[in-house]
Amino acid sequence: METSLSVIATIMVGVLIWWPLQNLVLAVFAWRSPQRPRSVRRTPDPVPFWIVIPALNEERVIANTVRNALATGTRYTPVRVVVVDDASDDATPHILAGIRDPRLHVLRRELPMARQGKGEGLNTAYRYILDIAGREGTIEQTIVGIVDGDGRGSEGMLDEIAELMAEKSVGAVQCRVRIHNRHKTLALLQDLEFGAIADSAQSLRDLVGSVGLGGNGQFTRLSVLARFHPGPWSACLVEDLELGLRLHLDGIRVRYTKSAWVTQQGLTDVKRLLRQRTRWAQGNLQCFRHLRRLTTSRFVSGFGLADFLIYLLSPWLTVPMSLLLVGLVAASAVALATGSTLGGLVATVDTLPTSIGMLVGLAMLPSLLWGLVYWVRLRDENILRCLFAGLLYPWFLALGIIATWRALFRLMSGRNGWAKTERLSEDGEPVPPMPVPMAPASVSQPAPLPRPWPTTPPAVIDPSVTQPIPATVLAAAEPTRPVPHPLAETEPTQRLERV
């Protein structure tokens, strides 16, 4: 009995020490900027981009997202946008029809083939792009990016991606992710998670060779996607993460950049957030099947493998560790009531305040550290809000534990349905005309980049009420003057395909 209690005590002490140490080491990488290629120089030739936007009932956000994606292109990073309308039954098709731009392609998937998960929609867009690039002879040069229906790209995003991909060994790049409606507390916590914690983790992974791809802001060479023809993305519930793992296993280098970013909506109610995190957790559990190949791959370094082991094993360890924690809390309550210390595992009444203080300190100090990192590195929130977010972050992590439990039950019961994240209305966000880059004076002088999309937090309307995009937004979208794509000057005003 005493031996078992000693083992449990040792495990818990190890966990308590590991948590702050891990976060302390990780926080250091918030100051690391991924190294740019030094010996590689970009050619003056344009780098063609396609931005894919998967859309299922995106009437609240799709107009702004499409117009922002079109505005990211320059003469040296010409962009075309393909929206995969996955049988939307709201105003999404009408809104897309109102955006008159020859660079916009709309693929309409119909039931029963539609709504088979995000991966299938992305595969449809990939095959469509591959067909066009094959006819144009640009498969090797083309880069494909994924932006979610609520995504907004930063100024110069495509230029940053093109610079990183000038190095031929780089096959994919993941951009930083931020939350643009962070005036809400729950969304602020998600921005702390993405903008500081995940950013530091990805900066570390960029160093050790284990960068993960996310569902928003991932860019991959079309020639790399073609290695996995006809479907680069799988039916996994985190098809983005799995694609990244497959790239690493195939020896393809994945980079991370914090200089280019995509903003997205944060969820502002716990129920929807829990649904989203359950899907993510279940997808992470599904990715465990790649672990054996990762351990034997000659393309994965020792440090990279250690990182893969941590985030592939963590979801599976969450359940037993949470059970152990609940058991210890219950045992502590019984021990305190009976005056027993369970062989020294539980504090006595005299030492209880000190023990509780140490436990709270070990749990809260890393979160407060991240609040400080968030404030120092980003400087777009005041310090009190950042520290407040840090204090709340342990409770935010508790939602992740609940989501992992739900994900495990779904996995065991064979429920693998793809639950889409609902959008919030952006009706209150101003929609200015899309800027038009001017022609450069010479080949050596790049065209000025378009102005960034407004980052003013949108006015949030009750998402339970369907809010169509107002007519003023549609009117603003119609008269845009596109920069013609050099390979698509004869295209119609908008291409609509039914697949």
Short mmCIF file of C-alpha atoms in Angstrom, two decimals:
data_model
loop_
_atom_site.label_atom_id
_atom_site.label_comp_id
_atom_site.label_asym_id
_atom_site.label_seq_id
_atom_site.Cartn_x
_atom_site.Cartn_y
_atom_site.Cartn_z
CA MET A 1 0.00 0.00 0.00
CA GLU A 2 2.73 2.45 0.99
CA THR A 3 4.68 1.60 -2.17
CA SER A 4 1.63 2.36 -4.36
CA LEU A 5 1.06 5.66 -2.57
CA SER A 6 4.71 6.58 -3.03
CA VAL A 7 4.46 5.89 -6.77
CA ILE A 8 1.32 8.04 -7.03
CA ALA A 9 2.95 10.81 -5.03
CA THR A 10 6.05 10.72 -7.26
CA ILE A 11 3.90 10.94 -10.41
CA MET A 12 1.95 13.91 -9.07
CA VAL A 13 5.10 15.74 -7.98
CA GLY A 14 6.59 15.13 -11.41
CA VAL A 15 3.49 16.53 -13.12
CA LEU A 16 3.46 19.59 -10.84
CA ILE A 17 7.12 20.31 -11.62
CA TRP A 18 6.80 19.55 -15.35
CA TRP A 19 3.94 22.01 -15.89
CA PRO A 20 5.78 25.23 -14.86
CA LEU A 21 9.10 24.11 -16.34
CA GLN A 22 7.54 23.30 -19.70
CA ASN A 23 5.81 26.68 -19.85
CA LEU A 24 8.95 28.54 -18.78
CA VAL A 25 11.01 26.95 -21.55
CA LEU A 26 8.24 27.48 -24.08
CA ALA A 27 7.83 31.17 -23.16
CA VAL A 28 11.46 31.83 -24.13
CA PHE A 29 10.60 31.02 -27.74
CA ALA A 30 8.05 33.85 -27.86
CA TRP A 31 11.12 36.01 -28.60
CA ARG A 32 12.45 33.80 -31.37
CA SER A 33 11.71 34.81 -34.94
CA PRO A 34 11.93 31.92 -37.41
CA GLN A 35 15.06 32.33 -39.50
CA ARG A 36 14.63 33.61 -43.03
CA PRO A 37 16.48 31.99 -45.94
CA ARG A 38 19.72 33.91 -46.43
CA SER A 39 21.35 32.24 -49.40
CA VAL A 40 18.21 32.15 -51.53
CA ARG A 41 17.07 35.08 -53.62
CA ARG A 42 13.59 35.38 -55.07
CA THR A 43 13.29 35.60 -58.83
CA PRO A 44 11.38 38.52 -60.38
CA ASP A 45 8.87 36.04 -61.82
CA PRO A 46 5.38 36.16 -60.29
CA VAL A 47 4.48 33.43 -57.80
CA PRO A 48 0.87 32.38 -58.48
CA PHE A 49 -1.32 31.82 -55.42
CA TRP A 50 -4.68 30.19 -54.95
CA ILE A 51 -6.57 30.81 -51.70
CA VAL A 52 -9.18 28.17 -50.90
CA ILE A 53 -12.12 29.16 -48.69
CA PRO A 54 -14.33 26.26 -47.56
CA ALA A 55 -17.85 27.60 -47.06
CA LEU A 56 -20.90 26.03 -45.44
CA ASN A 57 -23.57 28.57 -44.46
CA GLU A 58 -21.12 31.46 -44.14
CA GLU A 59 -23.52 34.32 -44.94
CA ARG A 60 -22.39 36.30 -41.90
CA VAL A 61 -18.73 36.47 -42.92
CA ILE A 62 -18.13 35.33 -46.50
CA ALA A 63 -18.29 38.73 -48.24
CA ASN A 64 -15.56 40.25 -46.09
CA THR A 65 -13.44 37.09 -46.23
CA VAL A 66 -13.50 36.82 -50.03
CA ARG A 67 -12.77 40.50 -50.56
CA ASN A 68 -9.88 40.38 -48.09
CA ALA A 69 -8.42 37.31 -49.82
CA LEU A 70 -8.64 39.04 -53.21
CA ALA A 71 -6.96 42.14 -51.73
CA THR A 72 -3.88 40.19 -50.60
CA GLY A 73 -2.58 39.76 -54.15
CA THR A 74 -0.02 41.95 -55.89
CA ARG A 75 1.50 41.83 -59.35
CA TYR A 76 4.31 39.69 -57.94
CA THR A 77 2.05 37.44 -55.88
CA PRO A 78 -1.07 37.24 -58.10
CA VAL A 79 -3.93 35.54 -56.33
CA ARG A 80 -7.04 33.69 -57.33
CA VAL A 81 -9.68 32.60 -54.85
CA VAL A 82 -11.76 29.46 -54.98
CA VAL A 83 -14.73 29.16 -52.63
CA VAL A 84 -16.02 25.63 -52.08
CA ASP A 85 -19.72 26.10 -51.32
CA ASP A 86 -20.59 22.86 -49.55
CA ALA A 87 -24.33 22.93 -50.29
CA SER A 88 -25.03 26.05 -48.24
CA ASP A 89 -28.75 26.63 -47.69
CA ASP A 90 -28.50 30.21 -46.44
CA ALA A 91 -27.63 33.41 -48.36
CA THR A 92 -24.02 32.33 -49.06
CA PRO A 93 -24.58 31.56 -52.82
CA HIS A 94 -26.39 34.89 -53.31
CA ILE A 95 -23.59 36.84 -51.61
CA LEU A 96 -20.91 35.09 -53.68
CA ALA A 97 -22.84 35.85 -56.86
CA GLY A 98 -22.74 39.52 -55.93
CA ILE A 99 -18.93 39.67 -55.87
CA ARG A 100 -17.90 40.50 -59.42
CA ASP A 101 -14.26 39.60 -59.86
CA PRO A 102 -12.64 37.40 -62.54
CA ARG A 103 -10.27 35.97 -59.94
CA LEU A 104 -13.11 34.47 -57.92
CA HIS A 105 -14.08 30.85 -58.65
CA VAL A 106 -17.02 29.25 -56.87
CA LEU A 107 -17.35 25.46 -56.69
CA ARG A 108 -20.83 24.34 -55.67
CA ARG A 109 -21.01 20.86 -54.12
CA GLU A 110 -24.47 19.34 -54.05
CA LEU A 111 -26.02 16.81 -51.69
CA PRO A 112 -25.62 13.90 -51.12
CA MET A 113 -21.93 14.30 -52.06
CA ALA A 114 -21.63 17.55 -50.13
CA ARG A 115 -21.16 18.00 -46.37
CA GLN A 116 -18.77 15.06 -46.05
CA GLY A 117 -16.31 17.03 -43.94
CA LYS A 118 -13.88 19.85 -44.55
CA GLY A 119 -11.25 17.54 -46.03
CA GLU A 120 -13.48 16.50 -48.94
CA GLY A 121 -14.24 20.11 -49.75
CA LEU A 122 -10.55 20.98 -49.80
CA ASN A 123 -9.81 17.97 -52.03
CA THR A 124 -12.42 19.22 -54.51
CA ALA A 125 -10.68 22.59 -54.67
CA TYR A 126 -7.25 20.94 -54.99
CA ARG A 127 -8.31 18.86 -58.01
CA TYR A 128 -9.87 21.91 -59.63
CA ILE A 129 -6.70 24.00 -59.12
CA LEU A 130 -4.46 21.14 -60.29
CA ASP A 131 -6.44 20.88 -63.53
CA ILE A 132 -6.10 24.61 -64.26
CA ALA A 133 -2.42 24.75 -63.26
CA GLY A 134 -1.73 21.69 -65.42
CA ARG A 135 -3.19 23.42 -68.47
CA GLU A 136 -1.27 26.62 -67.67
CA GLY A 137 1.98 24.76 -66.95
CA THR A 138 2.35 26.30 -63.46
CA ILE A 139 2.07 23.30 -61.14
CA GLU A 140 5.64 23.71 -59.84
CA GLN A 141 5.22 27.44 -59.14
CA THR A 142 1.71 27.48 -57.67
CA ILE A 143 1.09 27.81 -53.92
CA VAL A 144 -2.26 26.87 -52.37
CA GLY A 145 -3.43 28.54 -49.15
CA ILE A 146 -6.36 27.70 -46.88
CA VAL A 147 -8.32 30.48 -45.19
CA ASP A 148 -11.45 29.68 -43.20
CA GLY A 149 -14.73 31.42 -43.86
CA ASP A 150 -14.01 33.96 -41.11
CA GLY A 151 -10.30 34.46 -41.92
CA ARG A 152 -8.55 37.78 -42.63
CA GLY A 153 -5.00 37.85 -44.00
CA SER A 154 -2.40 40.41 -42.92
CA GLU A 155 -0.73 42.97 -45.14
CA GLY A 156 2.08 41.43 -47.19
CA MET A 157 1.07 37.88 -46.20
CA LEU A 158 1.62 36.35 -49.64
CA ASP A 159 4.94 38.14 -50.11
CA GLU A 160 6.15 36.66 -46.80
CA ILE A 161 5.05 33.16 -47.87
CA ALA A 162 6.73 33.52 -51.27
CA GLU A 163 9.99 34.55 -49.61
CA LEU A 164 10.02 31.51 -47.33
CA MET A 165 9.14 29.21 -50.23
CA ALA A 166 11.95 30.61 -52.36
CA GLU A 167 13.93 27.92 -50.55
CA LYS A 168 13.09 24.79 -52.55
CA SER A 169 13.30 22.47 -49.54
CA VAL A 170 10.28 24.23 -47.97
CA GLY A 171 7.04 22.62 -49.03
CA ALA A 172 4.57 24.30 -46.68
CA VAL A 173 4.28 27.32 -44.39
CA GLN A 174 1.96 27.91 -41.45
CA CYS A 175 1.02 31.51 -40.57
CA ARG A 176 0.41 32.87 -37.12
CA VAL A 177 -3.25 32.91 -36.03
CA ARG A 178 -4.95 35.69 -34.07
CA ILE A 179 -8.51 36.34 -32.86
CA HIS A 180 -10.11 39.54 -34.12
CA ASN A 181 -13.15 39.75 -31.81
CA ARG A 182 -11.13 39.53 -28.61
CA HIS A 183 -13.11 42.27 -26.88
CA LYS A 184 -15.09 39.33 -25.43
CA THR A 185 -13.39 37.54 -22.51
CA LEU A 186 -13.73 34.02 -23.92
CA ALA A 187 -12.36 35.18 -27.28
CA LEU A 188 -9.50 36.95 -25.44
CA LEU A 189 -8.51 33.61 -23.89
CA GLN A 190 -8.44 32.06 -27.35
CA ASP A 191 -6.22 34.88 -28.59
CA LEU A 192 -3.87 34.29 -25.64
CA GLU A 193 -3.78 30.63 -26.67
CA PHE A 194 -3.13 31.27 -30.38
CA GLY A 195 -1.22 34.54 -30.34
CA ALA A 196 1.19 33.73 -27.48
CA ILE A 197 1.23 30.07 -26.41
CA ALA A 198 0.73 28.35 -29.78
CA ASP A 199 3.00 30.96 -31.40
CA SER A 200 5.82 30.10 -28.99
CA ALA A 201 5.27 26.37 -29.52
CA GLN A 202 5.38 26.77 -33.31
CA SER A 203 8.54 28.89 -33.06
CA LEU A 204 10.17 26.03 -31.15
CA ARG A 205 8.89 23.51 -33.67
CA ASP A 206 10.29 25.59 -36.51
CA LEU A 207 13.70 25.06 -34.90
CA VAL A 208 13.38 21.30 -34.30
CA GLY A 209 11.47 20.46 -37.49
CA SER A 210 7.99 19.60 -36.24
CA VAL A 211 5.81 22.58 -37.26
CA GLY A 212 2.13 21.67 -37.30
CA LEU A 213 -0.34 22.86 -39.95
CA GLY A 214 -3.52 24.56 -38.80
CA GLY A 215 -6.87 24.82 -40.52
CA ASN A 216 -6.43 28.55 -41.07
CA GLY A 217 -3.43 30.18 -42.72
CA GLN A 218 -1.68 27.09 -44.10
CA PHE A 219 0.10 27.38 -47.47
CA THR A 220 1.43 24.40 -49.43
CA ARG A 221 3.06 23.98 -52.81
CA LEU A 222 0.65 22.50 -55.34
CA SER A 223 3.39 20.10 -56.45
CA VAL A 224 3.64 18.84 -52.86
CA LEU A 225 -0.12 18.32 -52.61
CA ALA A 226 0.04 16.41 -55.89
CA ARG A 227 2.20 13.77 -54.17
CA PHE A 228 -0.93 12.74 -52.28
CA HIS A 229 -3.26 12.76 -55.29
CA PRO A 230 -6.24 12.51 -55.52
CA GLY A 231 -6.92 13.55 -51.91
CA PRO A 232 -4.22 15.35 -49.88
CA TRP A 233 -6.67 15.92 -47.04
CA SER A 234 -8.21 12.96 -45.23
CA ALA A 235 -11.49 12.44 -43.40
CA CYS A 236 -9.69 13.01 -40.08
CA LEU A 237 -11.45 15.59 -37.88
CA VAL A 238 -8.20 17.60 -37.82
CA GLU A 239 -7.34 17.15 -41.48
CA ASP A 240 -4.91 20.07 -41.25
CA LEU A 241 -2.79 18.53 -38.49
CA GLU A 242 -2.78 15.15 -40.24
CA LEU A 243 -1.62 16.68 -43.52
CA GLY A 244 1.28 18.25 -41.65
CA LEU A 245 2.22 14.88 -40.17
CA ARG A 246 2.11 13.28 -43.62
CA LEU A 247 4.38 16.01 -45.00
CA HIS A 248 6.92 15.42 -42.22
CA LEU A 249 6.80 11.67 -42.85
CA ASP A 250 7.46 12.31 -46.55
CA GLY A 251 10.53 14.42 -45.76
CA ILE A 252 8.92 17.75 -46.72
CA ARG A 253 10.05 20.74 -44.69
CA VAL A 254 7.31 22.82 -43.02
CA ARG A 255 8.09 26.35 -41.83
CA TYR A 256 6.33 28.76 -39.47
CA THR A 257 6.09 32.52 -39.75
CA LYS A 258 4.88 35.02 -37.18
CA SER A 259 5.41 37.92 -39.61
CA ALA A 260 2.36 36.90 -41.62
CA TRP A 261 -0.86 36.04 -39.90
CA VAL A 262 -4.52 35.25 -40.33
CA THR A 263 -7.17 36.47 -37.92
CA GLN A 264 -10.35 34.54 -37.22
CA GLN A 265 -13.41 34.74 -35.01
CA GLY A 266 -13.21 33.45 -31.47
CA LEU A 267 -16.20 31.62 -30.03
CA THR A 268 -17.98 33.61 -27.35
CA ASP A 269 -20.11 30.99 -25.65
CA VAL A 270 -18.94 27.91 -23.79
CA LYS A 271 -21.29 25.43 -25.49
CA ARG A 272 -20.00 26.14 -29.00
CA LEU A 273 -16.40 26.28 -27.79
CA LEU A 274 -16.78 22.88 -26.14
CA ARG A 275 -18.19 21.44 -29.35
CA GLN A 276 -15.25 22.82 -31.34
CA ARG A 277 -12.63 21.56 -28.88
CA THR A 278 -14.29 18.12 -28.75
CA ARG A 279 -13.85 17.84 -32.51
CA TRP A 280 -10.23 18.93 -32.25
CA ALA A 281 -9.52 16.49 -29.41
CA GLN A 282 -11.13 13.61 -31.29
CA GLY A 283 -9.05 14.45 -34.35
CA ASN A 284 -5.88 14.45 -32.22
CA LEU A 285 -6.84 11.02 -30.89
CA GLN A 286 -7.27 9.81 -34.48
CA CYS A 287 -3.78 11.08 -35.43
CA PHE A 288 -2.24 8.69 -32.88
CA ARG A 289 -2.10 6.08 -35.67
CA HIS A 290 0.86 7.94 -37.22
CA LEU A 291 2.99 7.53 -34.11
CA ARG A 292 4.66 4.27 -35.13
CA ARG A 293 5.76 5.66 -38.51
CA LEU A 294 7.06 8.83 -36.85
CA THR A 295 9.23 6.83 -34.46
CA THR A 296 10.88 4.98 -37.37
CA SER A 297 11.05 7.83 -39.91
CA ARG A 298 14.52 8.87 -41.06
CA PHE A 299 13.15 12.37 -41.77
CA VAL A 300 12.17 13.14 -38.17
CA SER A 301 14.88 14.40 -35.80
CA GLY A 302 15.16 13.31 -32.17
CA PHE A 303 13.88 16.66 -30.84
CA GLY A 304 11.13 16.70 -33.43
CA LEU A 305 10.06 13.20 -32.43
CA ALA A 306 9.94 14.25 -28.77
CA ASP A 307 7.57 17.06 -29.71
CA PHE A 308 5.39 14.73 -31.78
CA LEU A 309 5.26 12.29 -28.86
CA ILE A 310 4.13 15.02 -26.47
CA TYR A 311 1.20 16.31 -28.49
CA LEU A 312 0.09 12.91 -29.85
CA LEU A 313 0.24 11.19 -26.45
CA SER A 314 -1.14 14.07 -24.38
CA PRO A 315 -4.83 13.54 -25.33
CA TRP A 316 -4.57 9.88 -24.34
CA LEU A 317 -2.89 10.74 -21.03
CA THR A 318 -5.43 13.46 -20.18
CA VAL A 319 -8.11 10.95 -19.18
CA PRO A 320 -6.07 8.82 -16.72
CA MET A 321 -4.34 11.88 -15.27
CA SER A 322 -7.66 13.64 -14.66
CA LEU A 323 -8.98 10.47 -13.01
CA LEU A 324 -5.90 10.37 -10.82
CA LEU A 325 -6.38 14.02 -9.86
CA VAL A 326 -10.05 13.48 -8.97
CA GLY A 327 -9.09 10.42 -6.93
CA LEU A 328 -6.45 12.36 -5.02
CA VAL A 329 -8.88 15.17 -4.25
CA ALA A 330 -11.41 12.66 -2.93
CA ALA A 331 -8.75 10.84 -0.93
CA SER A 332 -7.56 14.15 0.51
CA ALA A 333 -11.07 15.02 1.65
CA VAL A 334 -11.46 11.64 3.35
CA ALA A 335 -8.01 11.86 4.90
CA LEU A 336 -8.62 15.32 6.32
CA ALA A 337 -11.94 14.22 7.74
CA THR A 338 -10.37 11.19 9.45
CA GLY A 339 -7.05 12.84 10.44
CA SER A 340 -4.97 10.44 8.30
CA THR A 341 -2.17 11.52 5.95
CA LEU A 342 -2.34 8.34 3.82
CA GLY A 343 1.31 7.63 4.39
CA GLY A 344 2.39 11.25 3.90
CA LEU A 345 0.58 11.65 0.57
CA VAL A 346 -1.94 14.13 2.01
CA ALA A 347 -1.04 17.21 4.04
CA THR A 348 -1.99 17.44 7.68
CA VAL A 349 -4.35 20.11 8.95
CA ASP A 350 -1.38 22.17 10.15
CA THR A 351 0.39 22.12 6.78
CA LEU A 352 -2.76 22.34 4.65
CA PRO A 353 -2.60 26.14 3.98
CA THR A 354 1.03 25.88 2.88
CA SER A 355 0.29 22.92 0.61
CA ILE A 356 -2.70 24.61 -0.99
CA GLY A 357 -0.66 27.76 -1.54
CA MET A 358 2.09 25.80 -3.27
CA LEU A 359 -0.39 23.96 -5.50
CA VAL A 360 -2.20 27.15 -6.48
CA GLY A 361 1.12 28.88 -7.14
CA LEU A 362 2.39 26.07 -9.38
CA ALA A 363 -0.90 26.11 -11.29
CA MET A 364 -1.29 29.89 -11.63
CA LEU A 365 2.26 31.20 -12.11
CA PRO A 366 2.68 29.72 -15.63
CA SER A 367 -0.65 31.25 -16.67
CA LEU A 368 0.32 34.67 -15.30
CA LEU A 369 3.63 34.29 -17.12
CA TRP A 370 1.74 33.81 -20.39
CA GLY A 371 -0.37 36.87 -19.62
CA LEU A 372 2.84 38.92 -19.34
CA VAL A 373 4.30 37.38 -22.51
CA TYR A 374 1.05 38.14 -24.34
CA TRP A 375 1.21 41.80 -23.27
CA VAL A 376 4.93 42.33 -23.88
CA ARG A 377 5.09 40.65 -27.28
CA LEU A 378 1.84 41.82 -28.89
CA ARG A 379 1.12 45.17 -27.20
CA ASP A 380 -2.45 45.40 -28.52
CA GLU A 381 -4.20 44.78 -25.18
CA ASN A 382 -3.69 46.57 -21.87
CA ILE A 383 -1.73 44.75 -19.17
CA LEU A 384 -4.71 44.32 -16.83
CA ARG A 385 -6.70 42.44 -19.48
CA CYS A 386 -3.66 40.29 -20.26
CA LEU A 387 -3.12 39.36 -16.60
CA PHE A 388 -6.84 38.74 -16.20
CA ALA A 389 -6.70 36.35 -19.16
CA GLY A 390 -3.73 34.62 -17.52
CA LEU A 391 -5.66 34.14 -14.28
CA LEU A 392 -8.57 32.59 -16.17
CA TYR A 393 -6.45 30.39 -18.42
CA PRO A 394 -6.36 27.33 -16.06
CA TRP A 395 -10.17 27.25 -16.18
CA PHE A 396 -9.97 27.49 -19.96
CA LEU A 397 -7.68 24.44 -19.92
CA ALA A 398 -10.28 22.62 -17.82
CA LEU A 399 -12.67 22.93 -20.79
CA GLY A 400 -10.05 21.11 -22.83
CA ILE A 401 -10.06 18.23 -20.34
CA ILE A 402 -13.85 17.97 -20.57
CA ALA A 403 -13.63 18.09 -24.37
CA THR A 404 -11.07 15.26 -24.38
CA TRP A 405 -13.39 13.08 -22.29
CA ARG A 406 -16.23 13.76 -24.71
CA ALA A 407 -13.94 13.05 -27.66
CA LEU A 408 -12.90 9.70 -26.21
CA PHE A 409 -16.52 8.63 -25.74
CA ARG A 410 -17.33 9.71 -29.31
CA LEU A 411 -14.35 7.78 -30.64
CA MET A 412 -15.27 4.63 -28.71
CA SER A 413 -18.88 4.82 -29.92
CA GLY A 414 -17.82 5.26 -33.55
CA ARG A 415 -19.24 8.78 -33.90
CA ASN A 416 -16.97 10.63 -36.30
CA GLY A 417 -19.30 13.34 -37.59
CA TRP A 418 -17.81 16.73 -38.46
CA ALA A 419 -19.43 19.48 -36.36
CA LYS A 420 -18.95 22.86 -38.06
CA THR A 421 -18.11 25.92 -35.98
CA GLU A 422 -20.88 28.52 -36.22
CA ARG A 423 -19.98 32.08 -37.15
CA LEU A 424 -20.91 35.34 -35.46
CA SER A 425 -22.44 38.18 -37.41
CA GLU A 426 -20.13 40.91 -38.66
CA ASP A 427 -22.85 43.31 -39.73
CA GLY A 428 -21.39 46.07 -37.62
CA GLU A 429 -17.96 45.92 -39.27
CA PRO A 430 -17.27 48.60 -41.90
CA VAL A 431 -16.50 47.30 -45.38
CA PRO A 432 -14.39 49.78 -47.37
CA PRO A 433 -13.70 49.31 -51.09
CA MET A 434 -10.91 46.88 -51.92
CA PRO A 435 -7.63 48.71 -52.59
CA VAL A 436 -6.04 48.30 -56.01
CA PRO A 437 -2.22 48.02 -56.24
CA MET A 438 -0.66 50.30 -58.83
CA ALA A 439 1.62 48.98 -61.56
CA PRO A 440 5.33 49.09 -60.63
CA ALA A 441 7.66 51.54 -62.31
CA SER A 442 10.10 48.75 -63.19
CA VAL A 443 10.65 45.07 -62.57
CA SER A 444 13.04 45.78 -59.69
CA GLN A 445 10.48 47.94 -57.83
CA PRO A 446 7.67 45.83 -56.35
CA ALA A 447 4.12 47.11 -56.40
CA PRO A 448 2.91 48.66 -53.16
CA LEU A 449 1.10 46.14 -51.00
CA PRO A 450 -2.62 46.61 -50.34
CA ARG A 451 -3.63 48.15 -47.06
CA PRO A 452 -4.48 45.65 -44.34
CA TRP A 453 -8.05 44.72 -43.65
CA PRO A 454 -9.51 46.60 -40.67
CA THR A 455 -8.82 44.90 -37.35
CA THR A 456 -11.42 46.88 -35.39
CA PRO A 457 -13.41 44.36 -33.34
CA PRO A 458 -16.76 43.72 -35.02
CA ALA A 459 -20.04 44.40 -33.31
CA VAL A 460 -21.27 40.97 -32.25
CA ILE A 461 -24.93 40.18 -32.77
CA ASP A 462 -26.70 37.25 -31.14
CA PRO A 463 -25.53 34.28 -33.25
CA SER A 464 -28.73 32.36 -32.54
CA VAL A 465 -30.54 34.73 -34.92
CA THR A 466 -29.80 34.47 -38.63
CA GLN A 467 -28.38 37.80 -39.74
CA PRO A 468 -28.03 38.11 -43.52
CA ILE A 469 -25.32 40.36 -44.88
CA PRO A 470 -26.96 43.75 -45.43
CA ALA A 471 -27.41 45.19 -48.90
CA THR A 472 -24.76 47.85 -48.23
CA VAL A 473 -22.12 45.15 -47.96
CA LEU A 474 -23.18 43.54 -51.22
CA ALA A 475 -23.19 46.92 -52.93
CA ALA A 476 -19.68 47.58 -51.66
CA ALA A 477 -18.51 44.24 -53.03
CA GLU A 478 -19.80 44.70 -56.57
CA PRO A 479 -17.78 47.63 -58.01
CA THR A 480 -14.34 46.32 -57.02
CA ARG A 481 -11.69 46.72 -59.72
CA PRO A 482 -9.50 43.60 -59.67
CA VAL A 483 -5.83 43.35 -60.55
CA PRO A 484 -6.01 40.87 -63.45
CA HIS A 485 -4.21 37.59 -62.95
CA PRO A 486 -1.53 37.34 -65.69
CA LEU A 487 -2.65 33.79 -66.52
CA ALA A 488 -6.38 34.40 -66.40
CA GLU A 489 -7.09 37.51 -68.45
CA THR A 490 -9.71 35.74 -70.55
CA GLU A 491 -11.67 34.31 -67.64
CA PRO A 492 -15.32 35.29 -67.19
CA THR A 493 -16.43 37.73 -64.50
CA GLN A 494 -16.85 34.83 -62.11
CA ARG A 495 -16.52 31.11 -62.67
CA LEU A 496 -19.21 28.91 -61.11
CA GLU A 497 -18.75 25.16 -61.26
CA ARG A 498 -21.07 22.50 -59.88
CA VAL A 499 -19.29 19.40 -58.65
#
